[in-house]
PDB file of C-alpha atoms in Angstrom:
ATOM      1  CA  MET A 147      57.673 147.639 111.346  1.00  0.00           C
ATOM      2  CA  LYS A 148      60.001 149.595 109.085  1.00  0.00           C
ATOM      3  CA  PHE A 149      58.998 151.198 105.803  1.00  0.00           C
ATOM      4  CA  THR A 150      61.578 152.333 103.336  1.00  0.00           C
ATOM      5  CA  THR A 151      61.196 155.587 101.483  1.00  0.00           C
ATOM      6  CA  THR A 152      60.953 153.651  98.222  1.00  0.00           C
ATOM      7  CA  ALA A 153      58.087 151.521  99.528  1.00  0.00           C
ATOM      8  CA  VAL A 154      56.170 154.597 100.664  1.00  0.00           C
ATOM      9  CA  ILE A 155      56.704 156.358  97.324  1.00  0.00           C
ATOM     10  CA  LEU A 156      55.577 153.264  95.408  1.00  0.00           C
ATOM     11  CA  ALA A 157      52.459 152.957  97.560  1.00  0.00           C
ATOM     12  CA  ILE A 158      51.547 156.616  97.028  1.00  0.00           C
ATOM     13  CA  SER A 159      52.178 156.292  93.277  1.00  0.00           C
ATOM     14  CA  ALA A 160      49.932 153.240  93.076  1.00  0.00           C
ATOM     15  CA  LEU A 161      47.133 155.022  94.926  1.00  0.00           C
ATOM     16  CA  THR A 162      47.421 158.084  92.703  1.00  0.00           C
ATOM     17  CA  ALA A 163      47.297 155.978  89.538  1.00  0.00           C
ATOM     18  CA  ALA A 164      44.273 154.054  90.804  1.00  0.00           C
ATOM     19  CA  MET A 165      42.244 157.156  91.634  1.00  0.00           C
ATOM     20  CA  PRO A 166      39.425 157.649  89.152  1.00  0.00           C
ATOM     21  CA  GLN A 167      39.737 160.584  86.802  1.00  0.00           C
ATOM     22  CA  GLY A 168      36.755 162.591  85.712  1.00  0.00           C
ATOM     23  CA  PRO A 169      35.575 162.728  82.140  1.00  0.00           C
ATOM     24  CA  ASN A 170      38.059 164.306  79.744  1.00  0.00           C
ATOM     25  CA  ALA A 171      40.980 163.444  82.039  1.00  0.00           C
ATOM     26  CA  ASN A 172      39.894 166.214  84.432  1.00  0.00           C
ATOM     27  CA  ARG A 173      39.684 168.893  81.720  1.00  0.00           C
ATOM     28  CA  PRO A 174      36.467 170.960  81.968  1.00  0.00           C
ATOM     29  CA  VAL A 175      33.326 169.515  80.358  1.00  0.00           C
ATOM     30  CA  PRO A 176      32.086 172.085  77.808  1.00  0.00           C
ATOM     31  CA  THR A 177      28.446 173.148  77.785  1.00  0.00           C
ATOM     32  CA  GLY A 178      26.952 174.674  74.642  1.00  0.00           C
ATOM     33  CA  ASN A 179      27.585 174.488  70.905  1.00  0.00           C
ATOM     34  CA  CYS A 180      31.339 175.070  70.990  1.00  0.00           C
ATOM     35  CA  CYS A 181      34.018 173.232  72.909  1.00  0.00           C
ATOM     36  CA  ILE A 182      36.692 175.126  74.855  1.00  0.00           C
ATOM     37  CA  ALA A 183      39.439 176.582  72.653  1.00  0.00           C
ATOM     38  CA  ASN A 184      42.959 175.294  73.367  1.00  0.00           C
ATOM     39  CA  THR A 185      41.571 172.948  76.050  1.00  0.00           C
ATOM     40  CA  SER A 186      39.041 170.490  74.598  1.00  0.00           C
ATOM     41  CA  LEU A 187      40.330 167.578  72.554  1.00  0.00           C
ATOM     42  CA  LYS A 188      38.636 165.457  69.898  1.00  0.00           C
ATOM     43  CA  GLU A 189      36.142 163.002  71.391  1.00  0.00           C
ATOM     44  CA  ASP A 190      35.980 164.843  74.742  1.00  0.00           C
ATOM     45  CA  VAL A 191      32.612 164.607  76.479  1.00  0.00           C
ATOM     46  CA  CYS A 192      30.441 167.743  76.338  1.00  0.00           C
ATOM     47  CA  ASN A 193      26.838 168.839  76.940  1.00  0.00           C
ATOM     48  CA  VAL A 194      24.630 170.519  74.347  1.00  0.00           C
ATOM     49  CA  ASP A 195      20.888 171.232  74.497  1.00  0.00           C
ATOM     50  CA  GLY A 196      20.575 169.150  77.676  1.00  0.00           C
ATOM     51  CA  GLN A 197      22.143 166.086  76.051  1.00  0.00           C
ATOM     52  CA  SER A 198      25.512 164.410  76.331  1.00  0.00           C
ATOM     53  CA  GLY A 199      27.724 164.804  73.294  1.00  0.00           C
ATOM     54  CA  ARG A 200      31.254 164.765  71.936  1.00  0.00           C
ATOM     55  CA  CYS A 201      33.672 167.450  70.784  1.00  0.00           C
ATOM     56  CA  VAL A 202      34.284 166.815  67.084  1.00  0.00           C
ATOM     57  CA  PRO A 203      35.612 168.842  64.154  1.00  0.00           C
ATOM     58  CA  ASP A 204      32.504 170.208  62.424  1.00  0.00           C
ATOM     59  CA  GLY A 205      31.692 173.648  61.055  1.00  0.00           C
ATOM     60  CA  SER A 206      27.920 173.398  61.475  1.00  0.00           C
ATOM     61  CA  LYS A 207      27.497 175.676  64.510  1.00  0.00           C
ATOM     62  CA  GLY A 208      29.859 178.555  63.780  1.00  0.00           C
ATOM     63  CA  CYS A 209      32.604 177.589  66.207  1.00  0.00           C
ATOM     64  CA  ASP A 210      35.363 178.737  63.831  1.00  0.00           C
ATOM     65  CA  THR A 211      38.554 176.849  64.713  1.00  0.00           C
ATOM     66  CA  ARG A 212      37.141 175.335  67.920  1.00  0.00           C
ATOM     67  CA  LEU A 213      35.719 171.841  68.079  1.00  0.00           C
ATOM     68  CA  THR A 214      31.926 171.604  67.960  1.00  0.00           C
ATOM     69  CA  CYS A 215      29.830 169.845  70.610  1.00  0.00           C
ATOM     70  CA  ILE A 216      27.498 167.454  68.778  1.00  0.00           C
ATOM     71  CA  ALA A 217      24.833 165.506  70.706  1.00  0.00           C
ATOM     72  CA  ASP A 218      25.374 161.736  70.851  1.00  0.00           C
ATOM     73  CA  SER A 219      22.068 161.210  69.011  1.00  0.00           C
ATOM     74  CA  ASP A 220      23.458 163.147  66.013  1.00  0.00           C
ATOM     75  CA  LEU A 221      26.752 161.234  65.842  1.00  0.00           C
ATOM     76  CA  THR A 222      27.835 158.204  63.875  1.00  0.00           C
ATOM     77  CA  CYS A 223      30.679 156.363  65.600  1.00  0.00           C
ATOM     78  CA  ASP A 224      33.068 153.723  64.264  1.00  0.00           C
ATOM     79  CA  PRO A 225      34.006 151.351  67.109  1.00  0.00           C
ATOM     80  CA  ASN A 226      36.832 149.911  64.980  1.00  0.00           C
ATOM     81  CA  VAL A 227      38.654 153.249  64.771  1.00  0.00           C
ATOM     82  CA  LEU A 228      39.794 154.775  68.061  1.00  0.00           C
ATOM     83  CA  GLU A 229      40.571 158.450  68.481  1.00  0.00           C
ATOM     84  CA  ARG A 230      42.033 159.462  71.852  1.00  0.00           C
ATOM     85  CA  GLY A 231      40.997 156.046  73.233  1.00  0.00           C
ATOM     86  CA  ARG A 232      37.325 156.380  72.259  1.00  0.00           C
ATOM     87  CA  PRO A 233      35.452 155.339  69.106  1.00  0.00           C
ATOM     88  CA  LYS A 234      35.872 157.939  66.359  1.00  0.00           C
ATOM     89  CA  CYS A 235      32.612 159.876  65.953  1.00  0.00           C
ATOM     90  CA  ARG A 236      31.445 162.402  63.382  1.00  0.00           C
ATOM     91  CA  ARG A 237      28.151 164.223  62.847  1.00  0.00           C
ATOM     92  CA  THR A 238      25.645 162.089  60.948  1.00  0.00           C
ATOM     93  CA  GLY A 239      25.288 163.440  57.434  1.00  0.00           C
ATOM     94  CA  ALA A 240      28.503 165.465  57.600  1.00  0.00           C
TER      95      ALA A 240
END
């Protein structure tokens, strides 16, 4: 049985594409009030006060220019508007 180089490369590419990625496309998952500067993106998953949350632009926790990690229970999300492939969420009452 002969395999061409192209067939092997295509098979490896398909396997790589099918491998599951972690949350945030393998970027670190922030823990705490502030998301990671120059790394976290809007709508990335984060953890705050023992809860799952999202990194969103919000000045409520003193994160300066960094995104703020807001718990899911404190977010209002619009499923009709996607941001980075996820529903756009903002802090409730913001």
